[in-house]
PDB file of C-alpha atoms in Angstrom:
ATOM      1  CA  MET A   1     136.138 -29.259 151.329  1.00 58.00           C
ATOM      2  CA  SER A   2     135.998 -26.076 153.445  1.00 68.00           C
ATOM      3  CA  VAL A   3     137.638 -23.057 152.006  1.00 69.00           C
ATOM      4  CA  SER A   4     139.772 -22.883 155.838  1.00 68.00           C
ATOM      5  CA  SER A   5     140.724 -26.834 155.099  1.00 75.00           C
ATOM      6  CA  LEU A   6     142.043 -25.116 151.478  1.00 77.00           C
ATOM      7  CA  ARG A   7     143.994 -22.713 152.844  1.00 76.00           C
ATOM      8  CA  ARG A   8     145.777 -24.596 155.806  1.00 75.00           C
ATOM      9  CA  ARG A   9     146.878 -27.384 152.429  1.00 81.00           C
ATOM     10  CA  LEU A  10     147.798 -24.830 150.553  1.00 82.00           C
ATOM     11  CA  ARG A  11     149.603 -22.671 153.343  1.00 78.00           C
ATOM     12  CA  ALA A  12     151.531 -26.103 154.312  1.00 78.00           C
ATOM     13  CA  VAL A  13     152.804 -26.660 150.812  1.00 82.00           C
ATOM     14  CA  ALA A  14     153.939 -22.979 150.669  1.00 80.00           C
ATOM     15  CA  LEU A  15     155.562 -23.012 153.902  1.00 81.00           C
ATOM     16  CA  GLU A  16     156.150 -26.447 154.995  1.00 80.00           C
ATOM     17  CA  ALA A  17     156.911 -28.872 151.791  1.00 82.00           C
ATOM     18  CA  ASP A  18     160.127 -29.652 150.936  1.00 84.00           C
ATOM     19  CA  ARG A  19     160.723 -27.156 148.060  1.00 89.00           C
ATOM     20  CA  ARG A  20     161.885 -30.048 145.922  1.00 89.00           C
ATOM     21  CA  TYR A  21     158.815 -31.300 145.684  1.00 91.00           C
ATOM     22  CA  VAL A  22     157.114 -28.975 145.106  1.00 92.00           C
ATOM     23  CA  ALA A  23     159.266 -27.041 141.776  1.00 92.00           C
ATOM     24  CA  PHE A  24     159.237 -30.932 140.716  1.00 93.00           C
ATOM     25  CA  GLY A  25     155.596 -31.194 141.074  1.00 93.00           C
ATOM     26  CA  ILE A  26     155.608 -27.495 139.064  1.00 93.00           C
ATOM     27  CA  VAL A  27     157.383 -28.867 136.009  1.00 93.00           C
ATOM     28  CA  SER A  28     155.653 -31.878 135.983  1.00 93.00           C
ATOM     29  CA  VAL A  29     152.673 -29.738 135.866  1.00 93.00           C
ATOM     30  CA  GLY A  30     154.102 -27.946 133.061  1.00 91.00           C
ATOM     31  CA  THR A  31     155.652 -30.904 131.039  1.00 91.00           C
ATOM     32  CA  VAL A  32     151.607 -32.452 131.050  1.00 92.00           C
ATOM     33  CA  LEU A  33     150.551 -29.713 129.598  1.00 92.00           C
ATOM     34  CA  LEU A  34     153.044 -29.245 127.097  1.00 87.00           C
ATOM     35  CA  ALA A  35     152.991 -32.539 125.739  1.00 87.00           C
ATOM     36  CA  ALA A  36     149.021 -32.145 125.827  1.00 88.00           C
ATOM     37  CA  VAL A  37     149.783 -28.944 123.268  1.00 86.00           C
ATOM     38  CA  VAL A  38     152.799 -30.474 121.272  1.00 83.00           C
ATOM     39  CA  PHE A  39     151.019 -33.150 120.632  1.00 82.00           C
ATOM     40  CA  ASP A  40     147.741 -32.422 119.515  1.00 80.00           C
ATOM     41  CA  SER A  41     148.706 -29.662 117.690  1.00 76.00           C
ATOM     42  CA  GLY A  42     150.758 -32.131 115.642  1.00 71.00           C
ATOM     43  CA  PHE A  43     154.327 -29.988 116.276  1.00 70.00           C
ATOM     44  CA  THR A  44     157.153 -31.450 114.156  1.00 69.00           C
ATOM     45  CA  ASN A  45     158.513 -27.659 112.664  1.00 74.00           C
ATOM     46  CA  PRO A  46     161.975 -27.990 114.744  1.00 77.00           C
ATOM     47  CA  LEU A  47     162.414 -24.171 114.074  1.00 80.00           C
ATOM     48  CA  PRO A  48     161.244 -23.339 117.262  1.00 80.00           C
ATOM     49  CA  LEU A  49     162.796 -25.279 119.507  1.00 84.00           C
ATOM     50  CA  TYR A  50     166.123 -23.024 118.331  1.00 84.00           C
ATOM     51  CA  TYR A  51     164.099 -20.234 120.534  1.00 87.00           C
ATOM     52  CA  LEU A  52     163.174 -22.132 122.994  1.00 88.00           C
ATOM     53  CA  TYR A  53     166.460 -23.324 123.860  1.00 89.00           C
ATOM     54  CA  GLY A  54     168.490 -20.183 123.545  1.00 90.00           C
ATOM     55  CA  GLY A  55     165.838 -18.968 125.934  1.00 90.00           C
ATOM     56  CA  LEU A  56     166.723 -21.143 128.061  1.00 90.00           C
ATOM     57  CA  VAL A  57     170.561 -21.477 127.848  1.00 91.00           C
ATOM     58  CA  ALA A  58     170.321 -17.861 128.290  1.00 91.00           C
ATOM     59  CA  GLY A  59     167.956 -16.939 131.243  1.00 90.00           C
ATOM     60  CA  ASN A  60     169.513 -20.396 133.632  1.00 90.00           C
ATOM     61  CA  VAL A  61     172.977 -18.376 132.274  1.00 90.00           C
ATOM     62  CA  THR A  62     171.188 -15.316 134.401  1.00 89.00           C
ATOM     63  CA  LEU A  63     169.997 -17.546 136.965  1.00 86.00           C
ATOM     64  CA  ILE A  64     173.705 -19.027 137.673  1.00 84.00           C
ATOM     65  CA  THR A  65     174.877 -15.004 137.961  1.00 86.00           C
ATOM     66  CA  VAL A  66     171.952 -14.468 140.629  1.00 81.00           C
ATOM     67  CA  VAL A  67     173.145 -17.498 142.270  1.00 79.00           C
ATOM     68  CA  VAL A  68     176.542 -15.047 142.347  1.00 77.00           C
ATOM     69  CA  SER A  69     174.931 -12.435 143.767  1.00 82.00           C
ATOM     70  CA  ILE A  70     172.786 -14.508 146.333  1.00 76.00           C
ATOM     71  CA  ASN A  71     175.928 -15.999 147.752  1.00 74.00           C
ATOM     72  CA  GLN A  72     178.046 -13.035 148.184  1.00 74.00           C
ATOM     73  CA  LEU A  73     174.765 -11.751 149.841  1.00 74.00           C
ATOM     74  CA  VAL A  74     174.859 -14.034 152.574  1.00 71.00           C
ATOM     75  CA  LEU A  75     178.908 -14.320 153.107  1.00 70.00           C
ATOM     76  CA  SER A  76     178.291  -9.987 153.512  1.00 71.00           C
ATOM     77  CA  ARG A  77     176.574 -10.732 156.348  1.00 67.00           C
ATOM     78  CA  ASP A  78     178.340 -13.343 157.613  1.00 65.00           C
ATOM     79  CA  PHE A  79     181.610 -11.692 157.886  1.00 66.00           C
ATOM     80  CA  GLY A  80     183.160  -9.575 160.281  1.00 64.00           C
ATOM     81  CA  SER A  81     185.748  -8.127 162.456  1.00 69.00           C
ATOM     82  CA  PRO A  82     187.309 -10.314 165.696  1.00 72.00           C
ATOM     83  CA  ASN A  83     185.194  -7.622 167.903  1.00 77.00           C
ATOM     84  CA  GLN A  84     182.588  -7.614 166.072  1.00 76.00           C
ATOM     85  CA  LEU A  85     182.018 -11.570 166.093  1.00 72.00           C
ATOM     86  CA  ARG A  86     183.113 -11.416 170.017  1.00 78.00           C
ATOM     87  CA  ASP A  87     180.652  -9.082 170.375  1.00 80.00           C
ATOM     88  CA  GLU A  88     177.426 -10.767 168.536  1.00 76.00           C
ATOM     89  CA  ILE A  89     178.835 -13.739 170.360  1.00 76.00           C
ATOM     90  CA  ARG A  90     178.318 -12.736 173.867  1.00 81.00           C
ATOM     91  CA  GLN A  91     175.002 -10.746 173.176  1.00 79.00           C
ATOM     92  CA  THR A  92     174.047 -14.446 171.999  1.00 76.00           C
ATOM     93  CA  ILE A  93     174.427 -16.151 174.917  1.00 77.00           C
ATOM     94  CA  ASP A  94     173.148 -12.542 176.869  1.00 78.00           C
ATOM     95  CA  PHE A  95     169.683 -12.968 175.077  1.00 75.00           C
ATOM     96  CA  HIS A  96     169.602 -16.921 175.581  1.00 75.00           C
ATOM     97  CA  ARG A  97     170.226 -16.796 179.524  1.00 75.00           C
ATOM     98  CA  SER A  98     167.948 -14.096 180.122  1.00 74.00           C
ATOM     99  CA  ALA A  99     164.969 -14.942 177.775  1.00 71.00           C
ATOM    100  CA  THR A 100     164.921 -18.919 179.690  1.00 70.00           C
ATOM    101  CA  ASN A 101     166.907 -18.118 182.857  1.00 70.00           C
ATOM    102  CA  ARG A 102     168.539 -21.058 182.478  1.00 67.00           C
ATOM    103  CA  THR A 103     171.366 -22.259 181.839  1.00 66.00           C
ATOM    104  CA  ASP A 104     170.811 -25.766 180.582  1.00 68.00           C
ATOM    105  CA  VAL A 105     168.743 -24.931 177.393  1.00 67.00           C
ATOM    106  CA  PRO A 106     170.703 -25.485 174.048  1.00 70.00           C
ATOM    107  CA  PHE A 107     171.480 -23.405 171.498  1.00 74.00           C
ATOM    108  CA  GLU A 108     169.395 -24.282 169.366  1.00 79.00           C
ATOM    109  CA  PRO A 109     166.038 -23.119 167.860  1.00 79.00           C
ATOM    110  CA  ALA A 110     163.593 -25.228 169.315  1.00 80.00           C
ATOM    111  CA  PRO A 111     164.336 -26.203 172.849  1.00 80.00           C
ATOM    112  CA  PHE A 112     165.284 -22.377 173.169  1.00 81.00           C
ATOM    113  CA  PHE A 113     161.859 -21.259 171.867  1.00 82.00           C
ATOM    114  CA  GLN A 114     160.183 -24.471 173.395  1.00 83.00           C
ATOM    115  CA  ALA A 115     162.057 -22.872 177.113  1.00 84.00           C
ATOM    116  CA  SER A 116     160.930 -19.015 176.747  1.00 85.00           C
ATOM    117  CA  VAL A 117     157.535 -20.408 176.534  1.00 86.00           C
ATOM    118  CA  ASP A 118     157.380 -22.556 178.953  1.00 86.00           C
ATOM    119  CA  GLN A 119     159.167 -19.329 181.299  1.00 86.00           C
ATOM    120  CA  LEU A 120     156.199 -16.887 179.653  1.00 88.00           C
ATOM    121  CA  GLU A 121     153.634 -19.563 180.611  1.00 88.00           C
ATOM    122  CA  SER A 122     155.009 -20.019 184.466  1.00 89.00           C
ATOM    123  CA  TYR A 123     154.467 -16.175 184.820  1.00 88.00           C
ATOM    124  CA  SER A 124     151.202 -16.412 183.531  1.00 88.00           C
ATOM    125  CA  THR A 125     149.958 -18.682 185.692  1.00 88.00           C
ATOM    126  CA  ALA A 126     151.506 -17.257 188.599  1.00 88.00           C
ATOM    127  CA  LEU A 127     150.405 -13.227 187.090  1.00 85.00           C
ATOM    128  CA  SER A 128     146.218 -15.412 187.659  1.00 84.00           C
ATOM    129  CA  ARG A 129     146.772 -16.273 190.730  1.00 84.00           C
ATOM    130  CA  SER A 130     148.427 -13.525 192.128  1.00 80.00           C
ATOM    131  CA  VAL A 131     145.760 -11.199 190.617  1.00 77.00           C
ATOM    132  CA  VAL A 132     142.692 -11.131 194.063  1.00 64.00           C
ATOM    133  CA  ASP A 133     139.068 -10.928 192.152  1.00 60.00           C
ATOM    134  CA  SER A 134     137.429  -9.577 195.660  1.00 54.00           C
ATOM    135  CA  ASP A 135     135.641  -6.606 194.906  1.00 60.00           C
ATOM    136  CA  GLU A 136     134.285  -5.257 191.569  1.00 61.00           C
ATOM    137  CA  ALA A 137     137.340  -3.140 190.632  1.00 61.00           C
ATOM    138  CA  GLY A 138     139.580  -6.630 191.448  1.00 68.00           C
ATOM    139  CA  ARG A 139     136.793  -8.995 189.175  1.00 78.00           C
ATOM    140  CA  GLU A 140     137.551  -5.985 186.497  1.00 81.00           C
ATOM    141  CA  LEU A 141     141.286  -6.795 186.732  1.00 80.00           C
ATOM    142  CA  SER A 142     140.957 -10.826 187.094  1.00 82.00           C
ATOM    143  CA  ALA A 143     138.841 -10.857 183.688  1.00 84.00           C
ATOM    144  CA  ALA A 144     141.254  -8.459 181.951  1.00 83.00           C
ATOM    145  CA  VAL A 145     144.233 -10.516 182.991  1.00 84.00           C
ATOM    146  CA  SER A 146     142.267 -13.999 182.428  1.00 85.00           C
ATOM    147  CA  THR A 147     142.043 -12.984 178.617  1.00 85.00           C
ATOM    148  CA  PHE A 148     145.059 -11.965 177.461  1.00 82.00           C
ATOM    149  CA  ASN A 149     146.347 -15.181 179.688  1.00 86.00           C
ATOM    150  CA  SER A 150     144.274 -17.433 177.758  1.00 88.00           C
ATOM    151  CA  ARG A 151     145.641 -16.367 174.294  1.00 86.00           C
ATOM    152  CA  ILE A 152     149.095 -16.129 176.026  1.00 87.00           C
ATOM    153  CA  ASP A 153     148.541 -20.388 176.719  1.00 87.00           C
ATOM    154  CA  GLU A 154     146.539 -20.610 173.277  1.00 86.00           C
ATOM    155  CA  HIS A 155     149.904 -19.573 171.296  1.00 84.00           C
ATOM    156  CA  VAL A 156     152.099 -21.716 174.133  1.00 85.00           C
ATOM    157  CA  SER A 157     150.075 -24.790 173.589  1.00 86.00           C
ATOM    158  CA  ALA A 158     150.159 -24.184 169.113  1.00 82.00           C
ATOM    159  CA  VAL A 159     153.703 -23.926 169.647  1.00 82.00           C
ATOM    160  CA  ARG A 160     154.457 -27.297 171.793  1.00 82.00           C
ATOM    161  CA  THR A 161     152.601 -28.750 169.407  1.00 81.00           C
ATOM    162  CA  ARG A 162     154.464 -27.249 166.724  1.00 77.00           C
ATOM    163  CA  LEU A 163     157.976 -27.967 167.905  1.00 77.00           C
ATOM    164  CA  GLU A 164     156.387 -31.796 168.675  1.00 75.00           C
ATOM    165  CA  ASP A 165     154.963 -32.417 166.003  1.00 68.00           C
ATOM    166  CA  ASP A 166     157.081 -30.996 163.192  1.00 63.00           C
ATOM    167  CA  ALA A 167     159.318 -33.590 161.481  1.00 56.00           C
ATOM    168  CA  SER A 168     160.424 -30.523 159.459  1.00 60.00           C
ATOM    169  CA  SER A 169     164.055 -28.596 160.118  1.00 66.00           C
ATOM    170  CA  PRO A 170     163.556 -26.804 163.958  1.00 73.00           C
ATOM    171  CA  LEU A 171     164.531 -23.672 162.697  1.00 78.00           C
ATOM    172  CA  LEU A 172     160.972 -24.374 159.971  1.00 78.00           C
ATOM    173  CA  ALA A 173     159.147 -25.702 162.298  1.00 76.00           C
ATOM    174  CA  VAL A 174     159.814 -22.559 164.940  1.00 79.00           C
ATOM    175  CA  VAL A 175     159.475 -20.386 162.293  1.00 81.00           C
ATOM    176  CA  VAL A 176     155.792 -22.009 160.813  1.00 79.00           C
ATOM    177  CA  ALA A 177     154.756 -22.097 165.236  1.00 77.00           C
ATOM    178  CA  VAL A 178     155.483 -18.042 165.520  1.00 79.00           C
ATOM    179  CA  LEU A 179     155.005 -16.952 161.668  1.00 78.00           C
ATOM    180  CA  PRO A 180     151.353 -15.625 162.725  1.00 75.00           C
ATOM    181  CA  VAL A 181     151.231 -14.320 166.135  1.00 78.00           C
ATOM    182  CA  ARG A 182     151.358 -10.956 167.083  1.00 79.00           C
ATOM    183  CA  TYR A 183     153.341  -9.825 170.163  1.00 82.00           C
ATOM    184  CA  MET A 184     153.190  -6.501 170.020  1.00 82.00           C
ATOM    185  CA  ASP A 185     148.383  -7.529 170.518  1.00 82.00           C
ATOM    186  CA  LEU A 186     149.779  -8.925 173.392  1.00 86.00           C
ATOM    187  CA  ILE A 187     152.238  -6.669 174.929  1.00 87.00           C
ATOM    188  CA  GLN A 188     149.601  -4.054 174.648  1.00 86.00           C
ATOM    189  CA  SER A 189     147.481  -6.017 176.425  1.00 85.00           C
ATOM    190  CA  VAL A 190     149.910  -6.010 179.365  1.00 87.00           C
ATOM    191  CA  GLN A 191     150.171  -2.341 178.494  1.00 87.00           C
ATOM    192  CA  TYR A 192     146.606  -2.189 179.059  1.00 86.00           C
ATOM    193  CA  VAL A 193     146.043  -3.939 181.903  1.00 85.00           C
ATOM    194  CA  LYS A 194     149.007  -1.877 184.206  1.00 86.00           C
ATOM    195  CA  THR A 195     147.537   1.640 182.639  1.00 86.00           C
ATOM    196  CA  GLU A 196     143.949   0.695 183.548  1.00 83.00           C
ATOM    197  CA  PHE A 197     143.952  -1.632 186.692  1.00 81.00           C
ATOM    198  CA  ALA A 198     147.523   0.518 188.337  1.00 80.00           C
ATOM    199  CA  ASP A 199     144.985   1.419 191.373  1.00 80.00           C
ATOM    200  CA  GLU A 200     144.564  -1.890 192.240  1.00 78.00           C
ATOM    201  CA  LEU A 201     148.060  -3.818 191.166  1.00 79.00           C
ATOM    202  CA  SER A 202     150.056  -4.964 194.045  1.00 81.00           C
ATOM    203  CA  ALA A 203     153.557  -4.837 194.001  1.00 84.00           C
ATOM    204  CA  ASP A 204     154.023  -8.419 192.826  1.00 86.00           C
ATOM    205  CA  ASP A 205     151.649  -7.953 190.607  1.00 84.00           C
ATOM    206  CA  GLU A 206     153.282  -5.577 188.620  1.00 87.00           C
ATOM    207  CA  ASN A 207     156.653  -7.565 188.535  1.00 88.00           C
ATOM    208  CA  LEU A 208     154.783 -10.376 187.113  1.00 88.00           C
ATOM    209  CA  LEU A 209     153.468  -7.844 185.142  1.00 89.00           C
ATOM    210  CA  GLU A 210     156.732  -7.250 183.877  1.00 89.00           C
ATOM    211  CA  GLU A 211     158.209 -10.197 183.514  1.00 89.00           C
ATOM    212  CA  VAL A 212     155.266 -11.007 180.742  1.00 89.00           C
ATOM    213  CA  ARG A 213     155.819  -8.053 178.877  1.00 89.00           C
ATOM    214  CA  THR A 214     159.930  -9.049 179.229  1.00 89.00           C
ATOM    215  CA  GLU A 215     159.563 -12.205 177.852  1.00 88.00           C
ATOM    216  CA  LEU A 216     156.638 -11.777 174.575  1.00 88.00           C
ATOM    217  CA  GLU A 217     159.426  -8.795 174.464  1.00 87.00           C
ATOM    218  CA  GLN A 218     162.139 -11.303 173.989  1.00 86.00           C
ATOM    219  CA  LEU A 219     160.040 -13.738 172.261  1.00 86.00           C
ATOM    220  CA  ASP A 220     159.407 -11.222 169.555  1.00 85.00           C
ATOM    221  CA  ILE A 221     163.139 -10.267 169.451  1.00 85.00           C
ATOM    222  CA  ALA A 222     163.748 -14.154 169.105  1.00 84.00           C
ATOM    223  CA  ARG A 223     161.360 -14.611 166.379  1.00 84.00           C
ATOM    224  CA  TYR A 224     162.888 -11.684 164.447  1.00 84.00           C
ATOM    225  CA  TYR A 225     166.275 -13.333 164.561  1.00 84.00           C
ATOM    226  CA  PHE A 226     164.976 -17.070 163.769  1.00 84.00           C
ATOM    227  CA  VAL A 227     163.167 -15.439 160.802  1.00 84.00           C
ATOM    228  CA  SER A 228     166.056 -13.718 159.996  1.00 83.00           C
ATOM    229  CA  ILE A 229     168.087 -16.619 159.846  1.00 83.00           C
ATOM    230  CA  ALA A 230     165.335 -18.816 158.260  1.00 84.00           C
ATOM    231  CA  ILE A 231     165.818 -16.335 154.973  1.00 84.00           C
ATOM    232  CA  GLN A 232     169.074 -16.676 155.509  1.00 83.00           C
ATOM    233  CA  ARG A 233     169.503 -20.062 155.061  1.00 85.00           C
ATOM    234  CA  GLU A 234     167.289 -20.129 152.221  1.00 86.00           C
ATOM    235  CA  LEU A 235     168.479 -17.850 150.105  1.00 85.00           C
ATOM    236  CA  SER A 236     171.980 -19.939 150.489  1.00 83.00           C
ATOM    237  CA  ARG A 237     170.135 -23.443 149.550  1.00 87.00           C
ATOM    238  CA  LEU A 238     168.605 -21.860 146.758  1.00 88.00           C
ATOM    239  CA  SER A 239     171.536 -20.481 145.293  1.00 86.00           C
ATOM    240  CA  GLN A 240     173.029 -24.329 145.631  1.00 86.00           C
ATOM    241  CA  THR A 241     169.826 -25.177 144.414  1.00 90.00           C
ATOM    242  CA  LEU A 242     170.357 -23.689 141.279  1.00 89.00           C
ATOM    243  CA  LEU A 243     174.118 -24.148 140.988  1.00 87.00           C
ATOM    244  CA  TYR A 244     173.457 -28.044 140.845  1.00 90.00           C
ATOM    245  CA  THR A 245     170.115 -27.807 138.703  1.00 91.00           C
ATOM    246  CA  GLY A 246     171.242 -24.478 136.208  1.00 90.00           C
ATOM    247  CA  ILE A 247     174.940 -25.885 134.979  1.00 90.00           C
ATOM    248  CA  PRO A 248     173.577 -29.008 133.572  1.00 92.00           C
ATOM    249  CA  ALA A 249     170.327 -27.334 132.417  1.00 92.00           C
ATOM    250  CA  VAL A 250     172.071 -24.938 130.381  1.00 92.00           C
ATOM    251  CA  PHE A 251     174.851 -28.163 128.902  1.00 92.00           C
ATOM    252  CA  LEU A 252     171.077 -30.020 127.943  1.00 92.00           C
ATOM    253  CA  ALA A 253     169.922 -27.308 126.309  1.00 91.00           C
ATOM    254  CA  ILE A 254     172.905 -26.467 124.276  1.00 91.00           C
ATOM    255  CA  THR A 255     173.497 -30.211 123.108  1.00 90.00           C
ATOM    256  CA  MET A 256     169.917 -30.638 121.660  1.00 88.00           C
ATOM    257  CA  LEU A 257     170.649 -27.105 120.037  1.00 88.00           C
ATOM    258  CA  VAL A 258     173.267 -29.110 118.536  1.00 86.00           C
ATOM    259  CA  ARG A 259     170.816 -31.994 117.732  1.00 84.00           C
ATOM    260  CA  LEU A 260     169.266 -29.532 115.929  1.00 82.00           C
ATOM    261  CA  ALA A 261     171.626 -28.116 113.912  1.00 79.00           C
ATOM    262  CA  GLY A 262     171.505 -31.146 112.151  1.00 74.00           C
ATOM    263  CA  TYR A 263     168.185 -30.960 111.107  1.00 73.00           C
ATOM    264  CA  GLU A 264     167.424 -28.785 107.768  1.00 68.00           C
ATOM    265  CA  THR A 265     164.418 -25.871 108.670  1.00 63.00           C
ATOM    266  CA  ALA A 266     161.505 -28.201 106.509  1.00 62.00           C
ATOM    267  CA  ALA A 267     162.454 -31.313 108.321  1.00 66.00           C
ATOM    268  CA  GLU A 268     159.968 -33.029 110.478  1.00 74.00           C
ATOM    269  CA  LEU A 269     160.609 -34.327 113.859  1.00 76.00           C
ATOM    270  CA  SER A 270     160.984 -37.742 114.722  1.00 78.00           C
ATOM    271  CA  MET A 271     158.670 -38.967 117.733  1.00 82.00           C
ATOM    272  CA  ALA A 272     161.877 -39.364 119.856  1.00 83.00           C
ATOM    273  CA  THR A 273     163.284 -36.043 119.200  1.00 83.00           C
ATOM    274  CA  ILE A 274     160.103 -35.433 119.969  1.00 84.00           C
ATOM    275  CA  LEU A 275     159.829 -36.594 123.242  1.00 87.00           C
ATOM    276  CA  LEU A 276     163.730 -35.721 123.767  1.00 88.00           C
ATOM    277  CA  ALA A 277     162.372 -32.131 123.766  1.00 87.00           C
ATOM    278  CA  ILE A 278     159.864 -32.025 125.816  1.00 89.00           C
ATOM    279  CA  LEU A 279     162.186 -34.052 128.354  1.00 91.00           C
ATOM    280  CA  THR A 280     164.804 -31.344 127.856  1.00 91.00           C
ATOM    281  CA  VAL A 281     162.696 -28.372 128.196  1.00 91.00           C
ATOM    282  CA  ALA A 282     160.926 -29.770 131.186  1.00 92.00           C
ATOM    283  CA  ILE A 283     164.533 -30.236 132.849  1.00 92.00           C
ATOM    284  CA  GLY A 284     165.345 -26.869 131.267  1.00 92.00           C
ATOM    285  CA  PHE A 285     163.074 -24.991 133.368  1.00 92.00           C
ATOM    286  CA  LEU A 286     163.756 -26.976 136.028  1.00 93.00           C
ATOM    287  CA  PRO A 287     165.879 -23.783 137.648  1.00 92.00           C
ATOM    288  CA  ILE A 288     163.134 -21.430 137.687  1.00 92.00           C
ATOM    289  CA  ALA A 289     160.628 -23.841 139.133  1.00 93.00           C
ATOM    290  CA  LEU A 290     163.268 -23.926 142.029  1.00 92.00           C
ATOM    291  CA  LEU A 291     163.467 -20.374 142.799  1.00 91.00           C
ATOM    292  CA  THR A 292     159.992 -19.931 142.541  1.00 91.00           C
ATOM    293  CA  ALA A 293     159.083 -22.452 145.060  1.00 91.00           C
ATOM    294  CA  PHE A 294     161.746 -20.252 147.508  1.00 91.00           C
ATOM    295  CA  ALA A 295     160.512 -17.301 146.039  1.00 89.00           C
ATOM    296  CA  VAL A 296     157.541 -18.206 147.502  1.00 89.00           C
ATOM    297  CA  ARG A 297     158.061 -18.752 150.725  1.00 88.00           C
ATOM    298  CA  ILE A 298     160.865 -16.712 151.347  1.00 87.00           C
ATOM    299  CA  SER A 299     158.240 -13.954 150.476  1.00 85.00           C
ATOM    300  CA  ILE A 300     155.578 -15.229 152.958  1.00 84.00           C
ATOM    301  CA  VAL A 301     157.873 -15.138 155.752  1.00 83.00           C
ATOM    302  CA  ALA A 302     159.101 -12.133 154.736  1.00 79.00           C
ATOM    303  CA  ARG A 303     155.524 -10.924 154.211  1.00 77.00           C
ATOM    304  CA  HIS A 304     154.613 -11.150 157.973  1.00 73.00           C
ATOM    305  CA  VAL A 305     157.909  -9.953 159.644  1.00 68.00           C
ATOM    306  CA  SER A 306     158.727  -5.804 160.062  1.00 58.00           C
ATOM    307  CA  ILE A 307     160.779  -4.757 162.361  1.00 53.00           C
ATOM    308  CA  THR A 308     159.086  -1.417 162.719  1.00 51.00           C
ATOM    309  CA  PRO A 309     158.790   0.273 165.725  1.00 50.00           C
ATOM    310  CA  PHE A 310     155.132  -0.370 164.858  1.00 55.00           C
ATOM    311  CA  ASP A 311     153.381  -3.519 163.306  1.00 53.00           C
ATOM    312  CA  LEU A 312     152.668  -2.604 160.077  1.00 53.00           C
ATOM    313  CA  ARG A 313     150.527  -5.638 159.318  1.00 50.00           C
ATOM    314  CA  LEU A 314     148.133  -4.182 158.239  1.00 45.00           C
ATOM    315  CA  GLU A 315     146.301  -7.111 156.491  1.00 48.00           C
ATOM    316  CA  ARG A 316     145.714  -9.410 158.913  1.00 47.00           C
ATOM    317  CA  GLU A 317     145.537 -13.063 157.787  1.00 50.00           C
ATOM    318  CA  PRO A 318     142.027 -15.137 157.949  1.00 47.00           C
ATOM    319  CA  VAL A 319     141.430 -16.811 161.060  1.00 43.00           C
ATOM    320  CA  GLU A 320     141.257 -20.584 160.552  1.00 43.00           C
ATOM    321  CA  LYS A 321     138.106 -21.798 162.333  1.00 40.00           C
TER     322      LYS A 321
END
């Protein structure tokens, strides 16, 4: 397996796999390692389990507290006055119309982004046909336009493939499709053509270049918006999942502490108790594994996006060949 293939697989697991399966995989690996150490060392003393279960109770209670904080954060972004909500809805409708130039596109991430890239492709194709390469300057202009048009075509094709083939949620499919795209580079290429070939551009060429630039800006804005919504949704799912797993894990750890209280300090544990301890410890670590699985995806998404006047992503992703 090549390095690029391994990187793609790891990226798919980190970004696209169900977080529950990722957490289950983490817990499974940890359980196997724990069982191997326990049976290899002949563990029979119950004293370390007191500290372990006590730590699990304290840790999971802390996670439940984090759940409350996350819910407060998410709710604070959703609530607002009627005027604020009205303005937000109107701005969303206006942006939807300006980005797609259509009124029949659903207010859903995948159809909206598909219509936007289709609009970008139509402007790009019209620009390629409009540019005339009758002389040397015209040929240079045509070559420059062809260069960034080919990049636009690659992006449009990649987005279409992702949205058509991805079986995950539409919002996640859109985020994964546009995460590595650098729209600022494409906008800079358009600005370069407008500046360097100002004398060779006709009025129609300038209008089409402006349409391409505007559409790229709209896509970049939509990308930032969808990423913020995706992170907000991930935080909501994380809080819900931690609540569902954290409370049972706490009660299970407390139950095992009560059970172990009946043992003498120097008593030896039976094989059934050891197996039960391994199982309950694995369940106790499940909320931590879920937090890790969600945090990895959220951090990767956040690392690719910076809403500033400049593109601050200095560490570019390696090009996959």
